[in-house]
PDB file of C-alpha atoms in Angstrom:
ATOM      1  CA  UNK A   1       0.000   0.000   0.000  1.00  0.00           C
ATOM      2  CA  UNK A   2       2.868   2.374   0.808  1.00  0.00           C
ATOM      3  CA  UNK A   3       4.353   1.752  -2.630  1.00  0.00           C
ATOM      4  CA  UNK A   4       1.144   2.776  -4.410  1.00  0.00           C
ATOM      5  CA  UNK A   5       0.750   5.762  -2.107  1.00  0.00           C
ATOM      6  CA  UNK A   6       4.251   6.977  -3.012  1.00  0.00           C
ATOM      7  CA  UNK A   7       3.508   6.562  -6.716  1.00  0.00           C
ATOM      8  CA  UNK A   8       0.305   8.541  -6.266  1.00  0.00           C
ATOM      9  CA  UNK A   9       2.221  11.312  -4.479  1.00  0.00           C
ATOM     10  CA  UNK A  10       4.748  11.514  -7.318  1.00  0.00           C
ATOM     11  CA  UNK A  11       2.032  11.652  -9.988  1.00  0.00           C
ATOM     12  CA  UNK A  12       0.092  14.295  -8.044  1.00  0.00           C
ATOM     13  CA  UNK A  13       3.254  16.366  -7.519  1.00  0.00           C
ATOM     14  CA  UNK A  14       4.128  16.296 -11.215  1.00  0.00           C
ATOM     15  CA  UNK A  15       0.571  17.283 -12.170  1.00  0.00           C
ATOM     16  CA  UNK A  16       0.579  20.182  -9.694  1.00  0.00           C
ATOM     17  CA  UNK A  17       3.930  21.443 -10.990  1.00  0.00           C
ATOM     18  CA  UNK A  18       2.645  21.293 -14.564  1.00  0.00           C
ATOM     19  CA  UNK A  19      -0.565  23.094 -13.554  1.00  0.00           C
ATOM     20  CA  UNK A  20       1.471  25.810 -11.816  1.00  0.00           C
ATOM     21  CA  UNK A  21       3.641  26.376 -14.879  1.00  0.00           C
ATOM     22  CA  UNK A  22       0.568  26.489 -17.123  1.00  0.00           C
ATOM     23  CA  UNK A  23      -1.029  29.169 -14.918  1.00  0.00           C
ATOM     24  CA  UNK A  24       2.176  31.227 -14.776  1.00  0.00           C
ATOM     25  CA  UNK A  25       2.531  30.960 -18.566  1.00  0.00           C
ATOM     26  CA  UNK A  26      -1.062  32.166 -19.001  1.00  0.00           C
ATOM     27  CA  UNK A  27      -0.327  35.024 -16.603  1.00  0.00           C
ATOM     28  CA  UNK A  28       2.713  36.078 -18.649  1.00  0.00           C
ATOM     29  CA  UNK A  29       0.807  35.865 -21.940  1.00  0.00           C
ATOM     30  CA  UNK A  30      -1.924  38.088 -20.528  1.00  0.00           C
ATOM     31  CA  UNK A  31       0.699  40.608 -19.406  1.00  0.00           C
ATOM     32  CA  UNK A  32       2.012  40.693 -22.959  1.00  0.00           C
ATOM     33  CA  UNK A  33      -1.544  41.293 -24.197  1.00  0.00           C
ATOM     34  CA  UNK A  34      -1.967  44.156 -21.692  1.00  0.00           C
ATOM     35  CA  UNK A  35       1.284  45.739 -22.853  1.00  0.00           C
ATOM     36  CA  UNK A  36       0.411  45.489 -26.555  1.00  0.00           C
ATOM     37  CA  UNK A  37      -3.377  46.012 -26.509  1.00  0.00           C
ATOM     38  CA  UNK A  38      -4.508  48.539 -23.887  1.00  0.00           C
ATOM     39  CA  UNK A  39      -6.888  51.488 -23.681  1.00  0.00           C
ATOM     40  CA  UNK A  40      -5.042  54.008 -21.529  1.00  0.00           C
ATOM     41  CA  UNK A  41      -1.421  52.991 -21.036  1.00  0.00           C
ATOM     42  CA  UNK A  42       0.410  53.715 -17.819  1.00  0.00           C
ATOM     43  CA  UNK A  43      -2.297  56.190 -16.688  1.00  0.00           C
ATOM     44  CA  UNK A  44      -4.555  53.341 -15.560  1.00  0.00           C
ATOM     45  CA  UNK A  45      -2.206  50.378 -15.432  1.00  0.00           C
ATOM     46  CA  UNK A  46      -2.528  49.154 -19.026  1.00  0.00           C
ATOM     47  CA  UNK A  47      -6.154  47.996 -18.818  1.00  0.00           C
ATOM     48  CA  UNK A  48      -6.531  45.256 -21.386  1.00  0.00           C
ATOM     49  CA  UNK A  49      -8.528  46.375 -24.424  1.00  0.00           C
ATOM     50  CA  UNK A  50      -8.811  43.033 -26.183  1.00  0.00           C
ATOM     51  CA  UNK A  51      -6.863  39.778 -25.664  1.00  0.00           C
ATOM     52  CA  UNK A  52      -4.468  39.171 -28.541  1.00  0.00           C
ATOM     53  CA  UNK A  53      -3.972  35.547 -27.501  1.00  0.00           C
ATOM     54  CA  UNK A  54      -6.751  33.058 -26.754  1.00  0.00           C
ATOM     55  CA  UNK A  55      -5.924  31.635 -23.328  1.00  0.00           C
ATOM     56  CA  UNK A  56      -6.743  28.017 -22.482  1.00  0.00           C
ATOM     57  CA  UNK A  57      -8.746  28.433 -19.268  1.00  0.00           C
ATOM     58  CA  UNK A  58     -10.506  31.494 -20.629  1.00  0.00           C
ATOM     59  CA  UNK A  59     -11.679  29.684 -23.763  1.00  0.00           C
ATOM     60  CA  UNK A  60     -12.577  26.534 -21.793  1.00  0.00           C
ATOM     61  CA  UNK A  61     -14.774  28.410 -19.304  1.00  0.00           C
ATOM     62  CA  UNK A  62     -16.524  30.372 -22.047  1.00  0.00           C
ATOM     63  CA  UNK A  63     -17.250  27.107 -23.865  1.00  0.00           C
ATOM     64  CA  UNK A  64     -18.405  25.212 -20.755  1.00  0.00           C
ATOM     65  CA  UNK A  65     -20.726  28.052 -19.731  1.00  0.00           C
ATOM     66  CA  UNK A  66     -23.100  26.830 -22.442  1.00  0.00           C
ATOM     67  CA  UNK A  67     -23.641  23.464 -20.771  1.00  0.00           C
ATOM     68  CA  UNK A  68     -24.985  22.251 -17.452  1.00  0.00           C
ATOM     69  CA  UNK A  69     -25.639  18.977 -15.618  1.00  0.00           C
ATOM     70  CA  UNK A  70     -29.014  19.009 -13.851  1.00  0.00           C
ATOM     71  CA  UNK A  71     -28.853  22.776 -13.435  1.00  0.00           C
ATOM     72  CA  UNK A  72     -25.201  22.899 -12.356  1.00  0.00           C
ATOM     73  CA  UNK A  73     -23.120  24.758 -14.923  1.00  0.00           C
ATOM     74  CA  UNK A  74     -19.798  23.126 -15.744  1.00  0.00           C
ATOM     75  CA  UNK A  75     -17.940  26.437 -15.899  1.00  0.00           C
ATOM     76  CA  UNK A  76     -18.802  27.098 -12.234  1.00  0.00           C
ATOM     77  CA  UNK A  77     -17.197  23.782 -11.256  1.00  0.00           C
ATOM     78  CA  UNK A  78     -14.014  24.525 -13.212  1.00  0.00           C
ATOM     79  CA  UNK A  79     -13.842  28.047 -11.800  1.00  0.00           C
ATOM     80  CA  UNK A  80     -14.220  26.654  -8.272  1.00  0.00           C
ATOM     81  CA  UNK A  81     -11.422  24.133  -8.882  1.00  0.00           C
ATOM     82  CA  UNK A  82      -9.158  26.928 -10.132  1.00  0.00           C
ATOM     83  CA  UNK A  83      -9.896  29.156  -7.112  1.00  0.00           C
ATOM     84  CA  UNK A  84      -9.375  26.268  -4.668  1.00  0.00           C
ATOM     85  CA  UNK A  85      -6.078  25.387  -6.350  1.00  0.00           C
ATOM     86  CA  UNK A  86      -4.803  28.961  -5.979  1.00  0.00           C
ATOM     87  CA  UNK A  87      -5.874  29.206  -2.321  1.00  0.00           C
ATOM     88  CA  UNK A  88      -4.545  25.734  -1.481  1.00  0.00           C
ATOM     89  CA  UNK A  89      -1.188  26.589  -3.084  1.00  0.00           C
ATOM     90  CA  UNK A  90      -0.896  29.696  -0.947  1.00  0.00           C
ATOM     91  CA  UNK A  91      -1.882  27.793   2.210  1.00  0.00           C
ATOM     92  CA  UNK A  92       0.659  25.053   1.462  1.00  0.00           C
ATOM     93  CA  UNK A  93       3.394  27.655   1.000  1.00  0.00           C
ATOM     94  CA  UNK A  94       2.372  29.320   4.268  1.00  0.00           C
ATOM     95  CA  UNK A  95       2.628  26.066   6.226  1.00  0.00           C
ATOM     96  CA  UNK A  96       5.918  24.877   4.695  1.00  0.00           C
ATOM     97  CA  UNK A  97       7.846  28.085   3.964  1.00  0.00           C
ATOM     98  CA  UNK A  98       6.445  30.419   6.585  1.00  0.00           C
ATOM     99  CA  UNK A  99       5.837  34.128   6.083  1.00  0.00           C
ATOM    100  CA  UNK A 100       8.784  35.618   4.242  1.00  0.00           C
ATOM    101  CA  UNK A 101      10.006  38.893   2.863  1.00  0.00           C
ATOM    102  CA  UNK A 102      12.331  37.811   0.110  1.00  0.00           C
ATOM    103  CA  UNK A 103      14.575  35.191   1.708  1.00  0.00           C
ATOM    104  CA  UNK A 104      14.060  36.523   5.251  1.00  0.00           C
ATOM    105  CA  UNK A 105      11.730  34.403   7.380  1.00  0.00           C
ATOM    106  CA  UNK A 106       9.456  36.706   9.369  1.00  0.00           C
ATOM    107  CA  UNK A 107       7.486  33.935  11.019  1.00  0.00           C
ATOM    108  CA  UNK A 108       7.195  30.162  10.884  1.00  0.00           C
ATOM    109  CA  UNK A 109       3.643  28.895  10.905  1.00  0.00           C
ATOM    110  CA  UNK A 110       2.820  25.665  12.693  1.00  0.00           C
ATOM    111  CA  UNK A 111      -0.787  24.619  13.207  1.00  0.00           C
ATOM    112  CA  UNK A 112      -0.009  22.925  16.532  1.00  0.00           C
ATOM    113  CA  UNK A 113       2.365  25.411  18.055  1.00  0.00           C
ATOM    114  CA  UNK A 114       2.431  28.870  16.483  1.00  0.00           C
ATOM    115  CA  UNK A 115       2.845  32.056  18.466  1.00  0.00           C
ATOM    116  CA  UNK A 116       0.022  34.557  18.698  1.00  0.00           C
ATOM    117  CA  UNK A 117       1.914  36.885  16.377  1.00  0.00           C
ATOM    118  CA  UNK A 118       2.312  34.050  13.882  1.00  0.00           C
ATOM    119  CA  UNK A 119      -1.419  33.300  13.879  1.00  0.00           C
ATOM    120  CA  UNK A 120      -2.295  36.988  13.367  1.00  0.00           C
ATOM    121  CA  UNK A 121       0.218  37.311  10.521  1.00  0.00           C
ATOM    122  CA  UNK A 122      -1.061  34.076   8.960  1.00  0.00           C
ATOM    123  CA  UNK A 123      -4.663  35.338   9.113  1.00  0.00           C
ATOM    124  CA  UNK A 124      -3.637  38.610   7.456  1.00  0.00           C
ATOM    125  CA  UNK A 125      -1.677  36.696   4.854  1.00  0.00           C
ATOM    126  CA  UNK A 126      -4.675  34.505   4.049  1.00  0.00           C
ATOM    127  CA  UNK A 127      -6.952  37.551   3.672  1.00  0.00           C
ATOM    128  CA  UNK A 128      -4.477  39.169   1.303  1.00  0.00           C
ATOM    129  CA  UNK A 129      -4.217  35.897  -0.589  1.00  0.00           C
ATOM    130  CA  UNK A 130      -7.993  35.851  -1.078  1.00  0.00           C
ATOM    131  CA  UNK A 131      -7.865  39.440  -2.346  1.00  0.00           C
ATOM    132  CA  UNK A 132      -5.017  38.451  -4.642  1.00  0.00           C
ATOM    133  CA  UNK A 133      -7.047  35.612  -6.151  1.00  0.00           C
ATOM    134  CA  UNK A 134      -9.827  38.128  -6.799  1.00  0.00           C
ATOM    135  CA  UNK A 135      -7.549  40.139  -9.088  1.00  0.00           C
ATOM    136  CA  UNK A 136      -5.539  37.201 -10.446  1.00  0.00           C
ATOM    137  CA  UNK A 137      -8.726  35.868 -12.043  1.00  0.00           C
ATOM    138  CA  UNK A 138      -8.798  38.968 -14.258  1.00  0.00           C
ATOM    139  CA  UNK A 139      -5.359  38.022 -15.557  1.00  0.00           C
ATOM    140  CA  UNK A 140      -5.955  34.293 -15.898  1.00  0.00           C
ATOM    141  CA  UNK A 141      -9.439  34.769 -17.403  1.00  0.00           C
ATOM    142  CA  UNK A 142      -9.351  38.177 -19.133  1.00  0.00           C
ATOM    143  CA  UNK A 143     -12.408  37.531 -21.296  1.00  0.00           C
ATOM    144  CA  UNK A 144     -14.499  35.246 -19.089  1.00  0.00           C
ATOM    145  CA  UNK A 145     -13.990  37.281 -15.898  1.00  0.00           C
ATOM    146  CA  UNK A 146     -15.059  40.484 -17.660  1.00  0.00           C
ATOM    147  CA  UNK A 147     -17.830  39.393 -20.034  1.00  0.00           C
ATOM    148  CA  UNK A 148     -18.525  35.722 -19.386  1.00  0.00           C
ATOM    149  CA  UNK A 149     -19.683  34.151 -22.639  1.00  0.00           C
ATOM    150  CA  UNK A 150     -21.197  37.360 -24.040  1.00  0.00           C
ATOM    151  CA  UNK A 151     -20.831  38.188 -27.725  1.00  0.00           C
ATOM    152  CA  UNK A 152     -22.403  40.988 -29.712  1.00  0.00           C
ATOM    153  CA  UNK A 153     -24.098  41.225 -33.090  1.00  0.00           C
ATOM    154  CA  UNK A 154     -23.617  44.130 -35.441  1.00  0.00           C
ATOM    155  CA  UNK A 155     -26.734  45.930 -36.702  1.00  0.00           C
ATOM    156  CA  UNK A 156     -25.625  45.025 -40.201  1.00  0.00           C
ATOM    157  CA  UNK A 157     -25.723  41.329 -39.307  1.00  0.00           C
ATOM    158  CA  UNK A 158     -22.944  38.811 -39.639  1.00  0.00           C
ATOM    159  CA  UNK A 159     -21.483  36.383 -37.137  1.00  0.00           C
ATOM    160  CA  UNK A 160     -21.265  37.165 -33.382  1.00  0.00           C
ATOM    161  CA  UNK A 161     -18.193  39.125 -32.315  1.00  0.00           C
ATOM    162  CA  UNK A 162     -16.301  39.046 -29.040  1.00  0.00           C
ATOM    163  CA  UNK A 163     -16.982  41.815 -26.519  1.00  0.00           C
ATOM    164  CA  UNK A 164     -14.094  43.957 -25.365  1.00  0.00           C
ATOM    165  CA  UNK A 165     -13.591  46.801 -22.923  1.00  0.00           C
ATOM    166  CA  UNK A 166     -14.074  49.695 -25.342  1.00  0.00           C
ATOM    167  CA  UNK A 167     -17.642  48.516 -26.002  1.00  0.00           C
ATOM    168  CA  UNK A 168     -18.846  48.640 -22.386  1.00  0.00           C
ATOM    169  CA  UNK A 169     -20.249  52.167 -22.592  1.00  0.00           C
ATOM    170  CA  UNK A 170     -21.355  52.119 -26.234  1.00  0.00           C
ATOM    171  CA  UNK A 171     -22.822  48.654 -26.712  1.00  0.00           C
ATOM    172  CA  UNK A 172     -25.735  47.413 -24.576  1.00  0.00           C
ATOM    173  CA  UNK A 173     -24.917  43.831 -25.572  1.00  0.00           C
ATOM    174  CA  UNK A 174     -21.595  43.924 -23.700  1.00  0.00           C
ATOM    175  CA  UNK A 175     -22.163  44.138 -19.940  1.00  0.00           C
ATOM    176  CA  UNK A 176     -19.090  43.834 -17.735  1.00  0.00           C
ATOM    177  CA  UNK A 177     -19.162  41.809 -14.512  1.00  0.00           C
ATOM    178  CA  UNK A 178     -19.084  43.468 -11.076  1.00  0.00           C
ATOM    179  CA  UNK A 179     -15.571  42.058 -10.608  1.00  0.00           C
ATOM    180  CA  UNK A 180     -14.307  43.835 -13.715  1.00  0.00           C
ATOM    181  CA  UNK A 181     -16.142  47.091 -13.011  1.00  0.00           C
ATOM    182  CA  UNK A 182     -14.685  47.235  -9.503  1.00  0.00           C
ATOM    183  CA  UNK A 183     -11.193  46.891 -10.921  1.00  0.00           C
ATOM    184  CA  UNK A 184     -11.766  49.402 -13.735  1.00  0.00           C
ATOM    185  CA  UNK A 185     -13.217  51.948 -11.302  1.00  0.00           C
ATOM    186  CA  UNK A 186     -10.209  51.646  -8.999  1.00  0.00           C
ATOM    187  CA  UNK A 187      -7.720  51.838 -11.863  1.00  0.00           C
ATOM    188  CA  UNK A 188      -9.447  54.849 -13.459  1.00  0.00           C
ATOM    189  CA  UNK A 189      -9.937  56.858 -10.248  1.00  0.00           C
ATOM    190  CA  UNK A 190      -6.674  55.909  -8.547  1.00  0.00           C
ATOM    191  CA  UNK A 191      -3.916  55.712 -11.209  1.00  0.00           C
ATOM    192  CA  UNK A 192      -1.378  54.599  -8.606  1.00  0.00           C
ATOM    193  CA  UNK A 193      -3.440  51.438  -8.037  1.00  0.00           C
ATOM    194  CA  UNK A 194      -3.389  50.552 -11.729  1.00  0.00           C
ATOM    195  CA  UNK A 195       0.349  51.177 -12.029  1.00  0.00           C
ATOM    196  CA  UNK A 196       1.122  49.043  -8.967  1.00  0.00           C
ATOM    197  CA  UNK A 197      -1.139  46.275 -10.238  1.00  0.00           C
ATOM    198  CA  UNK A 198       0.588  46.282 -13.625  1.00  0.00           C
ATOM    199  CA  UNK A 199       4.079  46.192 -12.149  1.00  0.00           C
ATOM    200  CA  UNK A 200       3.238  43.456  -9.650  1.00  0.00           C
ATOM    201  CA  UNK A 201       1.604  41.450 -12.434  1.00  0.00           C
ATOM    202  CA  UNK A 202       5.115  41.111 -13.872  1.00  0.00           C
ATOM    203  CA  UNK A 203       6.801  40.607 -10.512  1.00  0.00           C
ATOM    204  CA  UNK A 204       4.546  37.678  -9.569  1.00  0.00           C
ATOM    205  CA  UNK A 205       5.428  35.262 -12.423  1.00  0.00           C
ATOM    206  CA  UNK A 206       9.082  36.294 -12.418  1.00  0.00           C
ATOM    207  CA  UNK A 207       9.280  35.748  -8.659  1.00  0.00           C
ATOM    208  CA  UNK A 208       7.583  32.364  -9.079  1.00  0.00           C
ATOM    209  CA  UNK A 209      10.203  31.263 -11.593  1.00  0.00           C
ATOM    210  CA  UNK A 210      13.067  32.599  -9.444  1.00  0.00           C
ATOM    211  CA  UNK A 211      11.950  30.911  -6.226  1.00  0.00           C
ATOM    212  CA  UNK A 212      11.034  27.703  -8.043  1.00  0.00           C
ATOM    213  CA  UNK A 213      14.571  27.472  -9.396  1.00  0.00           C
ATOM    214  CA  UNK A 214      16.050  28.481  -6.029  1.00  0.00           C
ATOM    215  CA  UNK A 215      14.106  26.022  -3.877  1.00  0.00           C
ATOM    216  CA  UNK A 216      13.607  23.318  -6.500  1.00  0.00           C
ATOM    217  CA  UNK A 217      17.159  23.135  -7.784  1.00  0.00           C
ATOM    218  CA  UNK A 218      19.688  24.837  -5.512  1.00  0.00           C
ATOM    219  CA  UNK A 219      18.090  24.103  -2.136  1.00  0.00           C
ATOM    220  CA  UNK A 220      17.336  20.483  -3.060  1.00  0.00           C
ATOM    221  CA  UNK A 221      21.078  19.835  -3.573  1.00  0.00           C
ATOM    222  CA  UNK A 222      22.115  21.297  -0.224  1.00  0.00           C
TER     223      UNK A 222
END
């Protein structure tokens, strides 16, 4: 039984690593789209005008939103799995790496014996992580998180066309989600927020790759 359990752990680990790299790759591709196709540049943090690359999870959720099983929409299930994966990854890092600033350990977190300060810092970290997931979804799912599966039809006819940000105020067929409107309102009214979000959107995947190499390669040989 132990042999099969170890095999299962190896398979699960490989799948999680692959999933992490896929998500980071999607994040980087969306950053490239924001840099190339934006509506206001640095003034509002390069709000994405229209994705120039069709992203896997984005396209999958838009497609699955058309189908349901006994009233349960498949896209909701996939979205829940994605959110749980992101939160579980952060919780795993919290338990095994502690709370860090760069390579400096501020606090180790142990469920059975953490200090009061450690518990407070862990709670704050988890709240920030939830807020981070809120905004990360806009990067991982730039079309689905903003418009769902909405398309629009021209008055002259033709095939349905994809909604994009510039059409929000001029096209009644393209209604943005509350998640997207909250972000756009913050970025438009507080330019500093948009700039910080844009810069950190590059820092996150680059930091992931750096620490993955550091802990996965250099630390494993020490």
